[in-house]
Amino acid sequence: MVVPANHVFLVGPISFVGEHCQENIILQLDGTVVAPTDPQVWGGEHWLHFDKLSRFTLQGSGTVDGRGSVWWRRSQSEDLNDDLLDVDNDADDGMDSEDADTQAMRFDHCLNVTFSGIKIQNSPNFHLTFDHCVGVLVRDMSISSPGDSPNTDGIHLGNSQDVTIHDATLACGDDCISIVSGCSNINIHDVHCGPGHGISIGSLGKDHSRACVHNITVRDVDLQGTMNGVRIKSWQGGSGSVYGVRFSNIRVSEV
Ligand SMILES: *[C@@H]1O[C@H](CO)[C@@H](O)[C@H](O)[C@H]1NC(C)=O
Ligand SMILES: *[C@@H]1O[C@H](CO)[C@@H](O)[C@H](O)[C@H]1NC(C)=O
């Protein structure tokens, strides 16, 4: 499937659902794909959703633009209301946004996915999520949204194994990469993060849940102008385990 260069396509929420699709489909994205700006049209769904695909490749030199600024303003005014009502919603945490369901690109239950070249920008919420995926390669790509855009995690991993992320330039308003429960065998290297909140394992154990994460390597990364460097964050009252974590050659500046 080809999205040709030098064209801009307005695309509503769409799902590419496999299981019975052939393997080895390549989506060559060289043009620009933009989201509707009216939150009503999104209907609270993910925007570009990929589910149950096997050996799927998304590649090209194109751009995916979530045009999220309308959402960010809404979310900021909700936070403001919460502040006025003194509600503790821990807006910094990034997990709250799991309910928000307004992620630009999301892969669920995929086996051996490759994502390369594409630039994703201005997502209303998380930019690129993998959940219940096994065998993920993300490389030579970038993510860009303003440092003050709320909950715009760059790449979010949950319940996924055998994931490699390298040569990625990530600028966003929350964690550049977040790794939550059920993840193992994750290898991240040669990533630039900033602005953003850093590279995080967690949050883990929210609402007394059990969370397990192991065998995570983060090496040769550059964090510049971020809120944090690399971290493991957990909630009080949760349980589980985190082991086999290696952070090496992490360069931080103005963090
Ligand atoms: C997925 O990739 C792994 C590692 O390269 C390979 O062993 C496995 O056979 C692949 N599975 C499918 C369904 O492509
Ligand atoms: C840890 O993860 C790496 C991939 O990042 C993998 O190559 C390695 O086999 C894993 N180690 C174990 C003990 O599973």
mmCIF file of C-alpha atoms and ligand atoms in Angstrom:
data_model
loop_
_atom_site.group_PDB
_atom_site.id
_atom_site.type_symbol
_atom_site.label_atom_id
_atom_site.label_comp_id
_atom_site.label_asym_id
_atom_site.label_seq_id
_atom_site.Cartn_x
_atom_site.Cartn_y
_atom_site.Cartn_z
ATOM 1 C CA MET A 1 0.000 0.000 0.000
ATOM 2 C CA VAL A 2 1.464 3.348 -1.012
ATOM 3 C CA VAL A 3 0.805 6.833 0.324
ATOM 4 C CA PRO A 4 2.589 8.874 -2.344
ATOM 5 C CA ALA A 5 4.996 11.735 -1.681
ATOM 6 C CA ASN A 6 4.107 15.378 -2.279
ATOM 7 C CA HIS A 7 0.475 14.911 -1.310
ATOM 8 C CA VAL A 8 -1.412 15.637 1.899
ATOM 9 C CA PHE A 9 -4.216 13.314 2.930
ATOM 10 C CA LEU A 10 -6.863 14.103 5.531
ATOM 11 C CA VAL A 11 -7.653 10.788 7.189
ATOM 12 C CA GLY A 12 -10.239 10.068 9.882
ATOM 13 C CA PRO A 13 -9.879 7.321 12.507
ATOM 14 C CA ILE A 14 -9.020 4.102 10.709
ATOM 15 C CA SER A 15 -8.170 0.532 11.695
ATOM 16 C CA PHE A 16 -5.985 -1.913 9.861
ATOM 17 C CA VAL A 17 -7.092 -5.186 11.372
ATOM 18 C CA GLY A 18 -5.348 -8.371 10.549
ATOM 19 C CA GLU A 19 -5.556 -11.860 11.766
ATOM 20 C CA HIS A 20 -6.729 -12.934 8.337
ATOM 21 C CA CYS A 21 -4.533 -10.500 6.408
ATOM 22 C CA GLN A 22 -1.595 -11.832 4.510
ATOM 23 C CA GLU A 23 1.780 -11.504 6.170
ATOM 24 C CA ASN A 24 4.504 -9.173 4.917
ATOM 25 C CA ILE A 25 2.267 -6.233 4.030
ATOM 26 C CA ILE A 26 4.285 -3.072 3.478
ATOM 27 C CA LEU A 27 2.702 0.310 3.984
ATOM 28 C CA GLN A 28 4.971 2.775 2.204
ATOM 29 C CA LEU A 29 4.189 6.194 3.584
ATOM 30 C CA ASP A 30 6.009 8.987 1.737
ATOM 31 C CA GLY A 31 3.290 11.640 1.751
ATOM 32 C CA THR A 32 1.735 13.496 4.649
ATOM 33 C CA VAL A 33 -1.253 12.210 6.550
ATOM 34 C CA VAL A 34 -3.139 14.699 8.718
ATOM 35 C CA ALA A 35 -5.837 14.124 11.331
ATOM 36 C CA PRO A 36 -9.149 15.921 11.568
ATOM 37 C CA THR A 37 -8.834 18.775 14.049
ATOM 38 C CA ASP A 38 -12.336 18.371 15.450
ATOM 39 C CA PRO A 39 -12.228 16.077 18.514
ATOM 40 C CA GLN A 40 -15.849 15.053 17.761
ATOM 41 C CA VAL A 41 -14.709 13.381 14.564
ATOM 42 C CA TRP A 42 -12.130 11.344 16.436
ATOM 43 C CA GLY A 43 -14.900 10.080 18.686
ATOM 44 C CA GLY A 44 -12.409 9.195 21.407
ATOM 45 C CA GLU A 45 -10.867 6.438 19.300
ATOM 46 C CA HIS A 46 -7.275 5.973 18.325
ATOM 47 C CA TRP A 47 -6.486 7.543 15.055
ATOM 48 C CA LEU A 48 -4.342 5.111 13.059
ATOM 49 C CA HIS A 49 -4.810 1.701 14.600
ATOM 50 C CA PHE A 50 -3.073 -1.531 13.610
ATOM 51 C CA ASP A 51 -4.287 -4.756 15.159
ATOM 52 C CA LYS A 52 -3.363 -8.447 14.861
ATOM 53 C CA LEU A 53 -0.934 -8.029 12.002
ATOM 54 C CA SER A 54 1.997 -10.277 11.357
ATOM 55 C CA ARG A 55 5.265 -9.216 9.729
ATOM 56 C CA PHE A 56 3.867 -5.807 8.946
ATOM 57 C CA THR A 57 6.157 -2.987 7.812
ATOM 58 C CA LEU A 58 5.390 0.702 7.961
ATOM 59 C CA GLN A 59 8.146 2.658 6.262
ATOM 60 C CA GLY A 60 8.882 5.745 4.216
ATOM 61 C CA SER A 61 9.845 9.370 4.445
ATOM 62 C CA GLY A 62 6.369 10.674 5.168
ATOM 63 C CA THR A 63 4.831 12.566 8.050
ATOM 64 C CA VAL A 64 1.909 11.714 10.268
ATOM 65 C CA ASP A 65 0.462 14.852 11.834
ATOM 66 C CA GLY A 66 -2.088 14.486 14.642
ATOM 67 C CA ARG A 67 -2.734 18.259 14.764
ATOM 68 C CA GLY A 68 -3.326 17.899 18.493
ATOM 69 C CA SER A 69 -3.320 21.491 19.679
ATOM 70 C CA VAL A 70 -7.109 21.583 20.108
ATOM 71 C CA TRP A 71 -6.848 18.568 22.403
ATOM 72 C CA TRP A 72 -3.965 19.994 24.387
ATOM 73 C CA ARG A 73 -5.946 23.121 25.147
ATOM 74 C CA ARG A 74 -8.923 21.024 26.281
ATOM 75 C CA SER A 75 -6.757 18.860 28.465
ATOM 76 C CA GLN A 76 -5.065 21.893 29.993
ATOM 77 C CA SER A 77 -8.383 23.490 30.865
ATOM 78 C CA GLU A 78 -9.512 20.195 32.461
ATOM 79 C CA ASP A 79 -6.333 20.176 34.536
ATOM 80 C CA LEU A 80 -7.027 23.740 35.519
ATOM 81 C CA ASN A 81 -10.547 22.783 36.653
ATOM 82 C CA ASP A 82 -9.099 19.894 38.639
ATOM 83 C CA ASP A 83 -6.665 22.265 40.285
ATOM 84 C CA LEU A 84 -9.479 24.585 41.240
ATOM 85 C CA LEU A 85 -11.419 21.646 42.700
ATOM 86 C CA ASP A 86 -8.239 20.357 44.322
ATOM 87 C CA VAL A 87 -8.481 16.992 42.572
ATOM 88 C CA ASP A 88 -5.288 14.977 42.635
ATOM 89 C CA ASN A 89 -5.032 13.620 39.143
ATOM 90 C CA ASP A 90 -1.246 13.476 38.953
ATOM 91 C CA ALA A 91 -1.250 14.986 35.516
ATOM 92 C CA ASP A 92 2.488 14.482 35.150
ATOM 93 C CA ASP A 93 2.207 10.774 35.306
ATOM 94 C CA GLY A 94 1.282 9.752 31.808
ATOM 95 C CA MET A 95 -0.749 6.778 32.959
ATOM 96 C CA ASP A 96 -3.919 8.776 33.304
ATOM 97 C CA SER A 97 -3.872 9.231 29.618
ATOM 98 C CA GLU A 98 -4.345 5.506 29.066
ATOM 99 C CA ASP A 99 -8.043 6.240 29.379
ATOM 100 C CA ALA A 100 -7.889 9.139 27.006
ATOM 101 C CA ASP A 101 -7.598 6.932 23.928
ATOM 102 C CA THR A 102 -6.565 9.650 21.579
ATOM 103 C CA GLN A 103 -3.291 8.213 20.450
ATOM 104 C CA ALA A 104 -1.984 8.936 16.990
ATOM 105 C CA MET A 105 -0.664 5.494 16.083
ATOM 106 C CA ARG A 106 -1.259 2.297 17.950
ATOM 107 C CA PHE A 107 -0.299 -1.330 17.328
ATOM 108 C CA ASP A 108 -2.020 -4.111 19.264
ATOM 109 C CA HIS A 109 -1.383 -7.866 19.172
ATOM 110 C CA CYS A 110 1.157 -7.606 16.374
ATOM 111 C CA LEU A 111 3.925 -10.034 15.613
ATOM 112 C CA ASN A 112 7.148 -8.833 14.001
ATOM 113 C CA VAL A 113 6.375 -5.250 13.096
ATOM 114 C CA THR A 114 8.881 -2.842 11.592
ATOM 115 C CA PHE A 115 8.422 0.898 11.771
ATOM 116 C CA SER A 116 11.000 3.019 10.006
ATOM 117 C CA GLY A 117 11.616 6.443 8.568
ATOM 118 C CA ILE A 118 8.308 8.097 9.368
ATOM 119 C CA LYS A 119 7.962 11.307 11.355
ATOM 120 C CA ILE A 120 5.016 11.552 13.759
ATOM 121 C CA GLN A 121 4.106 14.956 15.096
ATOM 122 C CA ASN A 122 1.610 16.744 17.305
ATOM 123 C CA SER A 123 -0.355 13.767 18.575
ATOM 124 C CA PRO A 124 -3.276 14.658 20.882
ATOM 125 C CA ASN A 125 -1.902 12.036 23.315
ATOM 126 C CA PHE A 126 0.717 9.252 23.002
ATOM 127 C CA HIS A 127 2.350 9.276 19.575
ATOM 128 C CA LEU A 128 3.215 5.627 19.004
ATOM 129 C CA THR A 129 2.029 2.749 21.187
ATOM 130 C CA PHE A 130 2.734 -0.972 21.069
ATOM 131 C CA ASP A 131 0.631 -3.190 23.272
ATOM 132 C CA HIS A 132 0.663 -7.010 23.339
ATOM 133 C CA CYS A 133 3.188 -7.068 20.514
ATOM 134 C CA VAL A 134 6.087 -9.458 20.057
ATOM 135 C CA GLY A 135 9.015 -8.603 17.803
ATOM 136 C CA VAL A 136 9.018 -4.857 17.202
ATOM 137 C CA LEU A 137 11.691 -2.842 15.424
ATOM 138 C CA VAL A 138 11.456 0.949 15.441
ATOM 139 C CA ARG A 139 14.305 2.783 13.752
ATOM 140 C CA ASP A 140 15.401 5.938 11.952
ATOM 141 C CA MET A 141 12.270 7.807 12.866
ATOM 142 C CA SER A 142 11.300 10.924 14.714
ATOM 143 C CA ILE A 143 8.583 12.284 16.914
ATOM 144 C CA SER A 144 7.969 15.940 17.429
ATOM 145 C CA SER A 145 5.549 17.898 19.551
ATOM 146 C CA PRO A 146 5.994 20.858 21.910
ATOM 147 C CA GLY A 147 7.526 20.346 25.351
ATOM 148 C CA ASP A 148 4.389 21.734 26.993
ATOM 149 C CA SER A 149 1.853 19.516 25.202
ATOM 150 C CA PRO A 150 0.213 17.338 27.891
ATOM 151 C CA ASN A 151 0.595 13.522 27.943
ATOM 152 C CA THR A 152 2.173 13.322 24.541
ATOM 153 C CA ASP A 153 4.486 10.387 25.279
ATOM 154 C CA GLY A 154 6.720 9.579 22.331
ATOM 155 C CA ILE A 155 6.804 5.778 22.226
ATOM 156 C CA HIS A 156 4.799 3.779 24.749
ATOM 157 C CA LEU A 157 5.348 0.049 25.288
ATOM 158 C CA GLY A 158 3.027 -2.230 27.243
ATOM 159 C CA ASN A 159 2.840 -6.027 27.461
ATOM 160 C CA SER A 160 5.367 -6.365 24.660
ATOM 161 C CA GLN A 161 8.485 -8.455 24.172
ATOM 162 C CA ASP A 162 11.518 -8.347 21.924
ATOM 163 C CA VAL A 163 11.385 -4.677 21.071
ATOM 164 C CA THR A 164 14.281 -2.721 19.590
ATOM 165 C CA ILE A 165 14.232 1.040 19.211
ATOM 166 C CA HIS A 166 17.233 2.790 17.700
ATOM 167 C CA ASP A 167 18.213 5.952 15.875
ATOM 168 C CA ALA A 168 15.118 7.816 16.961
ATOM 169 C CA THR A 169 14.844 11.537 17.642
ATOM 170 C CA LEU A 170 12.086 12.133 20.149
ATOM 171 C CA ALA A 171 10.742 15.516 21.226
ATOM 172 C CA CYS A 172 7.484 15.635 23.139
ATOM 173 C CA GLY A 173 5.611 16.840 26.221
ATOM 174 C CA ASP A 174 5.852 13.684 28.338
ATOM 175 C CA ASP A 175 8.104 10.597 28.455
ATOM 176 C CA CYS A 176 10.105 10.177 25.260
ATOM 177 C CA ILE A 177 9.788 6.439 25.834
ATOM 178 C CA SER A 178 7.659 4.786 28.513
ATOM 179 C CA ILE A 179 7.821 1.085 29.283
ATOM 180 C CA VAL A 180 5.073 -0.358 31.441
ATOM 181 C CA SER A 181 3.944 -3.697 32.835
ATOM 182 C CA GLY A 182 4.400 -6.893 30.873
ATOM 183 C CA CYS A 183 7.427 -5.725 28.903
ATOM 184 C CA SER A 184 10.633 -7.707 28.555
ATOM 185 C CA ASN A 185 13.616 -7.966 26.237
ATOM 186 C CA ILE A 186 13.592 -4.315 25.324
ATOM 187 C CA ASN A 187 16.659 -2.830 23.677
ATOM 188 C CA ILE A 188 16.907 0.922 23.196
ATOM 189 C CA HIS A 189 19.977 2.637 21.814
ATOM 190 C CA ASP A 190 21.116 5.717 19.939
ATOM 191 C CA VAL A 191 18.092 7.759 20.843
ATOM 192 C CA HIS A 192 17.929 11.504 21.307
ATOM 193 C CA CYS A 193 15.285 12.741 23.747
ATOM 194 C CA GLY A 194 14.308 16.348 24.366
ATOM 195 C CA PRO A 195 12.231 18.151 25.155
ATOM 196 C CA GLY A 196 10.284 15.581 27.134
ATOM 197 C CA HIS A 197 10.208 13.893 30.535
ATOM 198 C CA GLY A 198 13.016 11.438 29.800
ATOM 199 C CA ILE A 199 13.019 7.667 29.320
ATOM 200 C CA SER A 200 10.928 5.852 31.899
ATOM 201 C CA ILE A 201 10.121 2.411 33.118
ATOM 202 C CA GLY A 202 6.647 2.919 34.574
ATOM 203 C CA SER A 203 4.547 4.036 36.023
ATOM 204 C CA LEU A 204 4.095 0.616 37.567
ATOM 205 C CA GLY A 205 1.595 -0.718 40.071
ATOM 206 C CA LYS A 206 -1.145 1.865 39.878
ATOM 207 C CA ASP A 207 -4.283 1.024 41.924
ATOM 208 C CA HIS A 208 -2.461 -1.776 43.779
ATOM 209 C CA SER A 209 -1.876 -3.661 40.542
ATOM 210 C CA ARG A 210 0.919 -6.145 39.923
ATOM 211 C CA ALA A 211 3.531 -5.080 37.396
ATOM 212 C CA CYS A 212 6.514 -6.972 36.030
ATOM 213 C CA VAL A 213 9.195 -5.675 33.708
ATOM 214 C CA HIS A 214 12.536 -7.275 32.934
ATOM 215 C CA ASN A 215 15.560 -7.294 30.676
ATOM 216 C CA ILE A 216 15.574 -3.680 29.577
ATOM 217 C CA THR A 217 18.658 -2.053 28.068
ATOM 218 C CA VAL A 218 18.919 1.661 27.411
ATOM 219 C CA ARG A 219 22.318 2.704 26.069
ATOM 220 C CA ASP A 220 23.982 5.490 24.142
ATOM 221 C CA VAL A 221 21.170 7.938 24.577
ATOM 222 C CA ASP A 222 21.243 11.665 24.743
ATOM 223 C CA LEU A 223 18.807 13.589 26.902
ATOM 224 C CA GLN A 224 18.769 17.292 26.389
ATOM 225 C CA GLY A 225 16.511 19.811 28.087
ATOM 226 C CA THR A 226 14.293 17.114 29.555
ATOM 227 C CA MET A 227 12.517 17.047 32.921
ATOM 228 C CA ASN A 228 14.238 13.784 33.984
ATOM 229 C CA GLY A 229 16.937 11.533 32.624
ATOM 230 C CA VAL A 230 16.205 7.824 32.908
ATOM 231 C CA ARG A 231 14.059 6.518 35.742
ATOM 232 C CA ILE A 232 11.912 3.741 37.162
ATOM 233 C CA LYS A 233 8.671 5.009 38.630
ATOM 234 C CA SER A 234 6.187 3.103 40.741
ATOM 235 C CA TRP A 235 3.043 3.713 42.720
ATOM 236 C CA GLN A 236 2.717 3.067 46.428
ATOM 237 C CA GLY A 237 0.743 -0.095 47.112
ATOM 238 C CA GLY A 238 1.621 -1.839 43.852
ATOM 239 C CA SER A 239 3.529 -5.121 43.670
ATOM 240 C CA GLY A 240 5.620 -7.055 41.172
ATOM 241 C CA SER A 241 9.198 -6.882 40.032
ATOM 242 C CA VAL A 242 11.665 -5.033 37.876
ATOM 243 C CA TYR A 243 14.972 -6.721 37.101
ATOM 244 C CA GLY A 244 17.671 -6.946 34.496
ATOM 245 C CA VAL A 245 17.742 -3.222 33.782
ATOM 246 C CA ARG A 246 20.832 -1.680 32.275
ATOM 247 C CA PHE A 247 21.208 2.043 31.686
ATOM 248 C CA SER A 248 24.566 2.796 30.119
ATOM 249 C CA ASN A 249 26.276 5.723 28.459
ATOM 250 C CA ILE A 250 23.390 8.039 29.214
ATOM 251 C CA ARG A 251 24.306 11.632 28.480
ATOM 252 C CA VAL A 252 22.204 14.302 30.113
ATOM 253 C CA SER A 253 22.335 18.021 29.710
ATOM 254 C CA GLU A 254 20.093 20.743 31.086
ATOM 255 C CA VAL A 255 17.960 18.066 32.735
HETATM 256 C C1 LIG B 1 9.233 -13.281 14.150
HETATM 257 O O1 LIG B 1 10.622 -12.994 14.223
HETATM 258 C C2 LIG B 1 11.361 -13.983 14.925
HETATM 259 C C3 LIG B 1 12.780 -13.470 15.081
HETATM 260 O O2 LIG B 1 13.285 -13.005 13.870
HETATM 261 C C4 LIG B 1 11.281 -15.298 14.175
HETATM 262 O O3 LIG B 1 11.990 -16.278 14.866
HETATM 263 C C5 LIG B 1 9.813 -15.701 14.039
HETATM 264 O O4 LIG B 1 9.722 -16.848 13.238
HETATM 265 C C6 LIG B 1 9.011 -14.579 13.389
HETATM 266 N N1 LIG B 1 7.608 -14.976 13.396
HETATM 267 C C7 LIG B 1 6.793 -14.660 12.382
HETATM 268 C C8 LIG B 1 5.395 -15.197 12.444
HETATM 269 O O5 LIG B 1 7.143 -13.964 11.470
HETATM 270 C C1 LIG B 2 17.331 -9.747 26.817
HETATM 271 O O1 LIG B 2 16.863 -8.975 25.723
HETATM 272 C C2 LIG B 2 17.699 -9.024 24.591
HETATM 273 C C3 LIG B 2 17.070 -8.109 23.569
HETATM 274 O O2 LIG B 2 17.141 -6.818 24.049
HETATM 275 C C4 LIG B 2 17.812 -10.437 24.075
HETATM 276 O O3 LIG B 2 18.690 -10.473 22.981
HETATM 277 C C5 LIG B 2 18.305 -11.331 25.168
HETATM 278 O O4 LIG B 2 18.297 -12.673 24.721
HETATM 279 C C6 LIG B 2 17.420 -11.210 26.392
HETATM 280 N N1 LIG B 2 17.972 -11.972 27.490
HETATM 281 C C7 LIG B 2 17.265 -12.898 28.108
HETATM 282 C C8 LIG B 2 17.966 -13.582 29.243
HETATM 283 O O5 LIG B 2 16.119 -13.186 27.793
#
